[in-house]
PDB file of C-alpha atoms in Angstrom:
ATOM      1  CA  ASP A   1     -23.329 -30.992 101.485  1.00  0.00           C
ATOM      2  CA  ILE A   2     -24.614 -27.637 102.700  1.00  0.00           C
ATOM      3  CA  GLN A   3     -26.692 -25.694 100.191  1.00  0.00           C
ATOM      4  CA  MET A   4     -26.917 -21.904 100.308  1.00  0.00           C
ATOM      5  CA  THR A   5     -30.109 -20.512  98.814  1.00  0.00           C
ATOM      6  CA  GLN A   6     -29.689 -16.816  98.085  1.00  0.00           C
ATOM      7  CA  SER A   7     -32.473 -14.390  97.187  1.00  0.00           C
ATOM      8  CA  PRO A   8     -33.368 -12.392  95.286  1.00  0.00           C
ATOM      9  CA  ALA A   9     -31.351 -13.164  92.169  1.00  0.00           C
ATOM     10  CA  SER A  10     -31.596  -9.536  91.141  1.00  0.00           C
ATOM     11  CA  LEU A  11     -32.692  -6.347  92.771  1.00  0.00           C
ATOM     12  CA  SER A  12     -33.335  -2.845  91.500  1.00  0.00           C
ATOM     13  CA  ALA A  13     -33.319  -0.106  94.110  1.00  0.00           C
ATOM     14  CA  SER A  14     -33.116   3.671  94.383  1.00  0.00           C
ATOM     15  CA  LEU A  15     -30.392   5.729  96.010  1.00  0.00           C
ATOM     16  CA  GLU A  16     -30.797   5.994  99.798  1.00  0.00           C
ATOM     17  CA  GLU A  17     -33.167   3.023  99.790  1.00  0.00           C
ATOM     18  CA  ILE A  18     -32.813   0.144 102.251  1.00  0.00           C
ATOM     19  CA  VAL A  19     -31.740  -3.097 100.564  1.00  0.00           C
ATOM     20  CA  THR A  20     -31.877  -6.590 102.058  1.00  0.00           C
ATOM     21  CA  ILE A  21     -30.415  -9.800 100.622  1.00  0.00           C
ATOM     22  CA  THR A  22     -30.889 -13.170 102.270  1.00  0.00           C
ATOM     23  CA  CYS A  23     -29.206 -16.576 102.310  1.00  0.00           C
ATOM     24  CA  GLN A  24     -30.771 -19.710 103.690  1.00  0.00           C
ATOM     25  CA  ALA A  25     -28.454 -22.503 104.781  1.00  0.00           C
ATOM     26  CA  SER A  26     -29.676 -26.087 104.434  1.00  0.00           C
ATOM     27  CA  GLN A  27     -27.973 -27.045 107.713  1.00  0.00           C
ATOM     28  CA  ASP A  28     -26.776 -25.333 110.864  1.00  0.00           C
ATOM     29  CA  ILE A  29     -23.580 -23.380 110.213  1.00  0.00           C
ATOM     30  CA  GLY A  30     -23.739 -21.265 113.355  1.00  0.00           C
ATOM     31  CA  ASN A  31     -22.387 -17.798 112.702  1.00  0.00           C
ATOM     32  CA  TRP A  32     -19.926 -18.998 110.029  1.00  0.00           C
ATOM     33  CA  LEU A  33     -21.437 -17.060 107.157  1.00  0.00           C
ATOM     34  CA  SER A  34     -19.700 -14.324 105.196  1.00  0.00           C
ATOM     35  CA  TRP A  35     -20.787 -11.829 102.531  1.00  0.00           C
ATOM     36  CA  TYR A  36     -18.835 -10.553  99.531  1.00  0.00           C
ATOM     37  CA  GLN A  37     -19.285  -7.759  97.027  1.00  0.00           C
ATOM     38  CA  GLN A  38     -18.030  -8.104  93.475  1.00  0.00           C
ATOM     39  CA  LYS A  39     -17.868  -5.152  91.122  1.00  0.00           C
ATOM     40  CA  PRO A  40     -17.510  -5.665  87.343  1.00  0.00           C
ATOM     41  CA  GLY A  41     -14.039  -6.831  86.387  1.00  0.00           C
ATOM     42  CA  LYS A  42     -12.895  -7.006  90.007  1.00  0.00           C
ATOM     43  CA  SER A  43     -12.207  -9.700  92.574  1.00  0.00           C
ATOM     44  CA  PRO A  44     -14.775 -10.314  95.317  1.00  0.00           C
ATOM     45  CA  GLN A  45     -14.267  -8.218  98.448  1.00  0.00           C
ATOM     46  CA  LEU A  46     -15.160  -9.301 101.973  1.00  0.00           C
ATOM     47  CA  LEU A  47     -17.973  -7.272 103.546  1.00  0.00           C
ATOM     48  CA  ILE A  48     -19.223  -9.254 106.533  1.00  0.00           C
ATOM     49  CA  TYR A  49     -17.786 -12.230 108.409  1.00  0.00           C
ATOM     50  CA  GLY A  50     -19.099 -14.256 111.333  1.00  0.00           C
ATOM     51  CA  ALA A  51     -22.610 -13.366 110.104  1.00  0.00           C
ATOM     52  CA  THR A  52     -22.554  -9.931 111.741  1.00  0.00           C
ATOM     53  CA  SER A  53     -18.989  -8.532 111.872  1.00  0.00           C
ATOM     54  CA  LEU A  54     -18.040  -5.736 109.495  1.00  0.00           C
ATOM     55  CA  ALA A  55     -14.770  -6.227 107.624  1.00  0.00           C
ATOM     56  CA  ASP A  56     -12.115  -3.536 107.854  1.00  0.00           C
ATOM     57  CA  GLY A  57     -12.833  -0.493 105.717  1.00  0.00           C
ATOM     58  CA  VAL A  58     -16.423  -1.464 104.924  1.00  0.00           C
ATOM     59  CA  PRO A  59     -18.919   1.401 105.377  1.00  0.00           C
ATOM     60  CA  SER A  60     -21.212   1.155 108.391  1.00  0.00           C
ATOM     61  CA  ARG A  61     -24.302   1.233 106.160  1.00  0.00           C
ATOM     62  CA  PHE A  62     -23.613  -2.480 105.586  1.00  0.00           C
ATOM     63  CA  SER A  63     -24.754  -4.879 108.276  1.00  0.00           C
ATOM     64  CA  GLY A  64     -25.362  -8.575 108.689  1.00  0.00           C
ATOM     65  CA  SER A  65     -27.800 -10.538 110.789  1.00  0.00           C
ATOM     66  CA  ARG A  66     -28.821 -14.094 111.523  1.00  0.00           C
ATOM     67  CA  SER A  67     -32.067 -15.788 112.429  1.00  0.00           C
ATOM     68  CA  GLY A  68     -31.552 -19.505 112.799  1.00  0.00           C
ATOM     69  CA  THR A  69     -30.243 -20.712 109.448  1.00  0.00           C
ATOM     70  CA  GLN A  70     -31.321 -17.576 107.595  1.00  0.00           C
ATOM     71  CA  TYR A  71     -28.759 -14.846 107.112  1.00  0.00           C
ATOM     72  CA  SER A  72     -29.311 -11.318 105.849  1.00  0.00           C
ATOM     73  CA  LEU A  73     -27.169  -8.552 104.426  1.00  0.00           C
ATOM     74  CA  LYS A  74     -28.649  -5.079 104.778  1.00  0.00           C
ATOM     75  CA  ILE A  75     -27.550  -1.878 103.111  1.00  0.00           C
ATOM     76  CA  SER A  76     -29.172   0.888 105.083  1.00  0.00           C
ATOM     77  CA  ARG A  77     -28.900   3.694 102.503  1.00  0.00           C
ATOM     78  CA  LEU A  78     -27.942   2.556  99.022  1.00  0.00           C
ATOM     79  CA  GLN A  79     -25.129   4.482  97.368  1.00  0.00           C
ATOM     80  CA  VAL A  80     -23.947   4.443  93.753  1.00  0.00           C
ATOM     81  CA  GLU A  81     -20.740   2.640  94.716  1.00  0.00           C
ATOM     82  CA  ASP A  82     -22.762  -0.260  96.176  1.00  0.00           C
ATOM     83  CA  ILE A  83     -23.820  -1.470  92.744  1.00  0.00           C
ATOM     84  CA  GLY A  84     -22.500  -4.937  91.990  1.00  0.00           C
ATOM     85  CA  ILE A  85     -23.108  -8.605  92.717  1.00  0.00           C
ATOM     86  CA  TYR A  86     -23.318  -9.905  96.260  1.00  0.00           C
ATOM     87  CA  TYR A  87     -22.542 -13.448  97.369  1.00  0.00           C
ATOM     88  CA  CYS A  88     -22.852 -15.305 100.615  1.00  0.00           C
ATOM     89  CA  LEU A  89     -20.413 -18.094 101.540  1.00  0.00           C
ATOM     90  CA  GLN A  90     -20.331 -20.898 104.062  1.00  0.00           C
ATOM     91  CA  ALA A  91     -16.742 -21.998 104.632  1.00  0.00           C
ATOM     92  CA  TYR A  92     -17.566 -23.954 107.776  1.00  0.00           C
ATOM     93  CA  SER A  93     -17.977 -27.391 106.246  1.00  0.00           C
ATOM     94  CA  ALA A  94     -16.431 -28.688 103.037  1.00  0.00           C
ATOM     95  CA  PRO A  95     -17.428 -28.579 100.274  1.00  0.00           C
ATOM     96  CA  TYR A  96     -17.644 -24.842 100.849  1.00  0.00           C
ATOM     97  CA  THR A  97     -20.582 -23.255  99.088  1.00  0.00           C
ATOM     98  CA  PHE A  98     -21.471 -19.847  97.730  1.00  0.00           C
ATOM     99  CA  GLY A  99     -24.940 -18.515  97.192  1.00  0.00           C
ATOM    100  CA  ALA A 100     -25.887 -17.988  93.561  1.00  0.00           C
ATOM    101  CA  GLY A 101     -25.453 -14.237  93.863  1.00  0.00           C
ATOM    102  CA  THR A 102     -27.657 -11.154  93.902  1.00  0.00           C
ATOM    103  CA  LYS A 103     -27.196  -8.558  91.189  1.00  0.00           C
ATOM    104  CA  LEU A 104     -27.923  -5.144  92.632  1.00  0.00           C
ATOM    105  CA  GLU A 105     -28.793  -2.381  90.195  1.00  0.00           C
ATOM    106  CA  LEU A 106     -29.915   1.221  90.460  1.00  0.00           C
ATOM    107  CA  LYS A 107     -33.511   2.005  89.652  1.00  0.00           C
TER     108      LYS A 107
ATOM    109  CA  GLU B   1       0.072  -5.367 102.614  1.00  0.00           C
ATOM    110  CA  VAL B   2      -1.362  -8.781 101.809  1.00  0.00           C
ATOM    111  CA  GLN B   3      -0.999  -9.708  98.156  1.00  0.00           C
ATOM    112  CA  LEU B   4      -1.971 -12.813  96.220  1.00  0.00           C
ATOM    113  CA  VAL B   5      -0.822 -13.019  92.613  1.00  0.00           C
ATOM    114  CA  GLU B   6      -2.007 -15.834  90.359  1.00  0.00           C
ATOM    115  CA  SER B   7      -0.293 -16.975  87.182  1.00  0.00           C
ATOM    116  CA  GLY B   8      -0.135 -19.882  84.781  1.00  0.00           C
ATOM    117  CA  GLY B   9      -3.424 -19.512  82.977  1.00  0.00           C
ATOM    118  CA  GLY B  10      -4.011 -19.607  79.260  1.00  0.00           C
ATOM    119  CA  LEU B  11      -5.645 -21.425  76.372  1.00  0.00           C
ATOM    120  CA  VAL B  12      -5.455 -25.211  76.555  1.00  0.00           C
ATOM    121  CA  GLN B  13      -7.040 -28.024  74.554  1.00  0.00           C
ATOM    122  CA  PRO B  14      -9.593 -30.366  76.134  1.00  0.00           C
ATOM    123  CA  GLY B  15      -7.941 -33.291  77.865  1.00  0.00           C
ATOM    124  CA  ARG B  16      -4.673 -31.447  78.453  1.00  0.00           C
ATOM    125  CA  SER B  17      -3.155 -30.197  81.695  1.00  0.00           C
ATOM    126  CA  LEU B  18      -2.280 -26.848  83.210  1.00  0.00           C
ATOM    127  CA  LYS B  19      -0.731 -25.744  86.508  1.00  0.00           C
ATOM    128  CA  LEU B  20      -1.716 -22.528  88.231  1.00  0.00           C
ATOM    129  CA  SER B  21       0.395 -20.741  90.844  1.00  0.00           C
ATOM    130  CA  CYS B  22      -0.477 -18.167  93.467  1.00  0.00           C
ATOM    131  CA  VAL B  23       2.362 -16.281  95.126  1.00  0.00           C
ATOM    132  CA  ALA B  24       1.551 -14.807  98.521  1.00  0.00           C
ATOM    133  CA  SER B  25       3.202 -11.884 100.280  1.00  0.00           C
ATOM    134  CA  GLY B  26       2.547  -9.563 103.200  1.00  0.00           C
ATOM    135  CA  PHE B  27       1.647 -12.287 105.703  1.00  0.00           C
ATOM    136  CA  THR B  28       2.985 -15.541 107.146  1.00  0.00           C
ATOM    137  CA  PHE B  29       1.797 -17.884 104.405  1.00  0.00           C
ATOM    138  CA  SER B  30       2.467 -21.043 106.418  1.00  0.00           C
ATOM    139  CA  ASN B  31      -0.089 -19.994 109.047  1.00  0.00           C
ATOM    140  CA  TYR B  32      -3.141 -19.956 106.767  1.00  0.00           C
ATOM    141  CA  GLY B  33      -5.291 -22.341 104.815  1.00  0.00           C
ATOM    142  CA  MET B  34      -5.716 -21.416 101.172  1.00  0.00           C
ATOM    143  CA  ASN B  35      -8.366 -21.910  98.529  1.00  0.00           C
ATOM    144  CA  TRP B  36      -8.968 -21.900  94.805  1.00  0.00           C
ATOM    145  CA  ILE B  37     -12.272 -20.481  93.617  1.00  0.00           C
ATOM    146  CA  ARG B  38     -13.381 -20.118  90.015  1.00  0.00           C
ATOM    147  CA  GLN B  39     -15.879 -18.054  88.086  1.00  0.00           C
ATOM    148  CA  ALA B  40     -17.041 -19.082  84.623  1.00  0.00           C
ATOM    149  CA  PRO B  41     -17.746 -16.176  82.252  1.00  0.00           C
ATOM    150  CA  GLY B  42     -20.920 -14.404  83.348  1.00  0.00           C
ATOM    151  CA  LYS B  43     -21.527 -16.895  86.150  1.00  0.00           C
ATOM    152  CA  GLY B  44     -21.258 -16.993  89.925  1.00  0.00           C
ATOM    153  CA  LEU B  45     -18.474 -18.070  92.234  1.00  0.00           C
ATOM    154  CA  GLU B  46     -17.649 -21.753  92.617  1.00  0.00           C
ATOM    155  CA  TRP B  47     -15.316 -23.022  95.307  1.00  0.00           C
ATOM    156  CA  VAL B  48     -12.790 -25.493  93.864  1.00  0.00           C
ATOM    157  CA  ALA B  49     -10.338 -26.669  96.526  1.00  0.00           C
ATOM    158  CA  TYR B  50      -8.866 -26.010  99.974  1.00  0.00           C
ATOM    159  CA  ILE B  51      -5.540 -26.889 101.573  1.00  0.00           C
ATOM    160  CA  SER B  52      -4.739 -26.374 105.245  1.00  0.00           C
ATOM    161  CA  SER B  53      -1.674 -24.485 106.432  1.00  0.00           C
ATOM    162  CA  GLY B  54       0.458 -27.601 106.773  1.00  0.00           C
ATOM    163  CA  SER B  55      -1.180 -29.527 103.910  1.00  0.00           C
ATOM    164  CA  SER B  56      -2.754 -32.014 106.318  1.00  0.00           C
ATOM    165  CA  TYR B  57      -6.306 -31.300 105.188  1.00  0.00           C
ATOM    166  CA  ILE B  58      -7.287 -31.084 101.544  1.00  0.00           C
ATOM    167  CA  TYR B  59     -10.800 -30.837 100.147  1.00  0.00           C
ATOM    168  CA  TYR B  60     -12.174 -30.637  96.611  1.00  0.00           C
ATOM    169  CA  ALA B  61     -15.431 -29.821  94.908  1.00  0.00           C
ATOM    170  CA  GLU B  62     -17.019 -32.881  93.333  1.00  0.00           C
ATOM    171  CA  THR B  63     -16.730 -31.258  89.905  1.00  0.00           C
ATOM    172  CA  VAL B  64     -12.916 -31.400  90.030  1.00  0.00           C
ATOM    173  CA  LYS B  65     -12.187 -34.327  92.352  1.00  0.00           C
ATOM    174  CA  GLY B  66      -9.798 -36.787  90.753  1.00  0.00           C
ATOM    175  CA  ARG B  67      -8.705 -34.287  88.083  1.00  0.00           C
ATOM    176  CA  PHE B  68      -7.333 -31.327  90.060  1.00  0.00           C
ATOM    177  CA  THR B  69      -4.653 -31.367  92.768  1.00  0.00           C
ATOM    178  CA  ILE B  70      -4.079 -28.523  95.192  1.00  0.00           C
ATOM    179  CA  SER B  71      -0.672 -28.198  96.833  1.00  0.00           C
ATOM    180  CA  ARG B  72       1.539 -25.619  98.456  1.00  0.00           C
ATOM    181  CA  ASP B  73       5.191 -24.843  99.108  1.00  0.00           C
ATOM    182  CA  ASN B  74       5.441 -22.856 102.318  1.00  0.00           C
ATOM    183  CA  ALA B  75       9.138 -22.165 101.755  1.00  0.00           C
ATOM    184  CA  LYS B  76       8.243 -20.429  98.504  1.00  0.00           C
ATOM    185  CA  ASN B  77       4.998 -18.819  99.762  1.00  0.00           C
ATOM    186  CA  THR B  78       3.245 -20.399  96.808  1.00  0.00           C
ATOM    187  CA  LEU B  79      -0.046 -22.200  96.294  1.00  0.00           C
ATOM    188  CA  TYR B  80      -0.604 -24.444  93.283  1.00  0.00           C
ATOM    189  CA  LEU B  81      -3.455 -26.006  91.369  1.00  0.00           C
ATOM    190  CA  GLN B  82      -2.538 -28.828  89.004  1.00  0.00           C
ATOM    191  CA  MET B  83      -5.382 -29.320  86.567  1.00  0.00           C
ATOM    192  CA  THR B  84      -5.550 -32.425  84.383  1.00  0.00           C
ATOM    193  CA  SER B  85      -8.114 -33.867  81.947  1.00  0.00           C
ATOM    194  CA  LEU B  86      -9.409 -30.353  81.385  1.00  0.00           C
ATOM    195  CA  ARG B  87     -12.902 -29.892  80.009  1.00  0.00           C
ATOM    196  CA  SER B  88     -14.652 -26.979  78.362  1.00  0.00           C
ATOM    197  CA  GLU B  89     -16.667 -26.487  81.548  1.00  0.00           C
ATOM    198  CA  ASP B  90     -13.422 -25.746  83.431  1.00  0.00           C
ATOM    199  CA  THR B  91     -13.140 -22.493  81.472  1.00  0.00           C
ATOM    200  CA  ALA B  92     -13.165 -19.798  84.129  1.00  0.00           C
ATOM    201  CA  LEU B  93     -11.314 -17.089  85.974  1.00  0.00           C
ATOM    202  CA  TYR B  94      -9.467 -18.818  88.801  1.00  0.00           C
ATOM    203  CA  TYR B  95      -8.891 -16.964  92.069  1.00  0.00           C
ATOM    204  CA  CYS B  96      -6.777 -17.931  95.022  1.00  0.00           C
ATOM    205  CA  ALA B  97      -8.010 -16.730  98.405  1.00  0.00           C
ATOM    206  CA  ARG B  98      -6.788 -16.891 101.976  1.00  0.00           C
ATOM    207  CA  LYS B  99      -9.008 -18.600 104.522  1.00  0.00           C
ATOM    208  CA  ASN B 100      -9.152 -16.848 107.831  1.00  0.00           C
ATOM    209  CA  TRP B 101      -9.495 -18.878 111.040  1.00  0.00           C
ATOM    210  CA  GLY B 102     -13.026 -17.493 111.314  1.00  0.00           C
ATOM    211  CA  TYR B 103     -14.188 -19.497 108.306  1.00  0.00           C
ATOM    212  CA  TYR B 104     -14.163 -16.787 105.673  1.00  0.00           C
ATOM    213  CA  PHE B 105     -11.991 -15.722 102.755  1.00  0.00           C
ATOM    214  CA  ASP B 106     -10.404 -12.409 103.686  1.00  0.00           C
ATOM    215  CA  TYR B 107      -8.007 -11.796 100.801  1.00  0.00           C
ATOM    216  CA  TRP B 108      -8.368 -12.672  97.132  1.00  0.00           C
ATOM    217  CA  GLY B 109      -6.018 -12.492  94.185  1.00  0.00           C
ATOM    218  CA  GLN B 110      -6.865 -10.723  90.940  1.00  0.00           C
ATOM    219  CA  GLY B 111      -7.565 -14.009  89.161  1.00  0.00           C
ATOM    220  CA  VAL B 112      -6.070 -15.866  86.209  1.00  0.00           C
ATOM    221  CA  MET B 113      -8.046 -16.936  83.158  1.00  0.00           C
ATOM    222  CA  VAL B 114      -8.139 -20.539  81.977  1.00  0.00           C
ATOM    223  CA  THR B 115      -9.772 -21.257  78.633  1.00  0.00           C
ATOM    224  CA  VAL B 116     -10.306 -24.861  77.561  1.00  0.00           C
ATOM    225  CA  SER B 117     -11.024 -25.051  73.861  1.00  0.00           C
ATOM    226  CA  SER B 118      -9.874 -26.847  70.757  1.00  0.00           C
TER     227      SER B 118
END
């Protein structure tokens, strides 16, 4: 099974700050990594797919990158509406696996 | 507009069964694989099961294998999750989600709560 190790577990940042969240896959999953944002009481929303592609309607301050089996989600200038929990997902090989999540808070 | 609407949740005693449904609209349901994902209170996301567009491929998480059955009725645009031998650790909000051909979940339902307690 493919494990997804996500870090950090929590993150406190200021408005306009750059934020980076990472996921490490235990095996090669190519570019088949996606990122989701979940706000309190809401369903997860797709942010990034194919490691680097921005989902429809997602602000351009969000971006994704890949270096080998390490994947990163970057928020270039943190906004209030970006507060929530972020998850990575590999749905390339079953059993599909989510990262443990990163809780992003405002400092 | 793509919509996924789950139903069938509720309070159930340990060891009993429950069947969840997810009605899809706004897209050609028979063209997409579908998933169930759950989230225990205050916890992260856990993938539960996947079924391919024509039901040829079905996968389960180890935590539910042998107890849960995923199925679909393409004529009714409906995804199902039959849950048996329920345990307290199955208590969670259950989401259905569409799997895009690019190996990601592009649309999610609002979720349905399942509580397993005596």
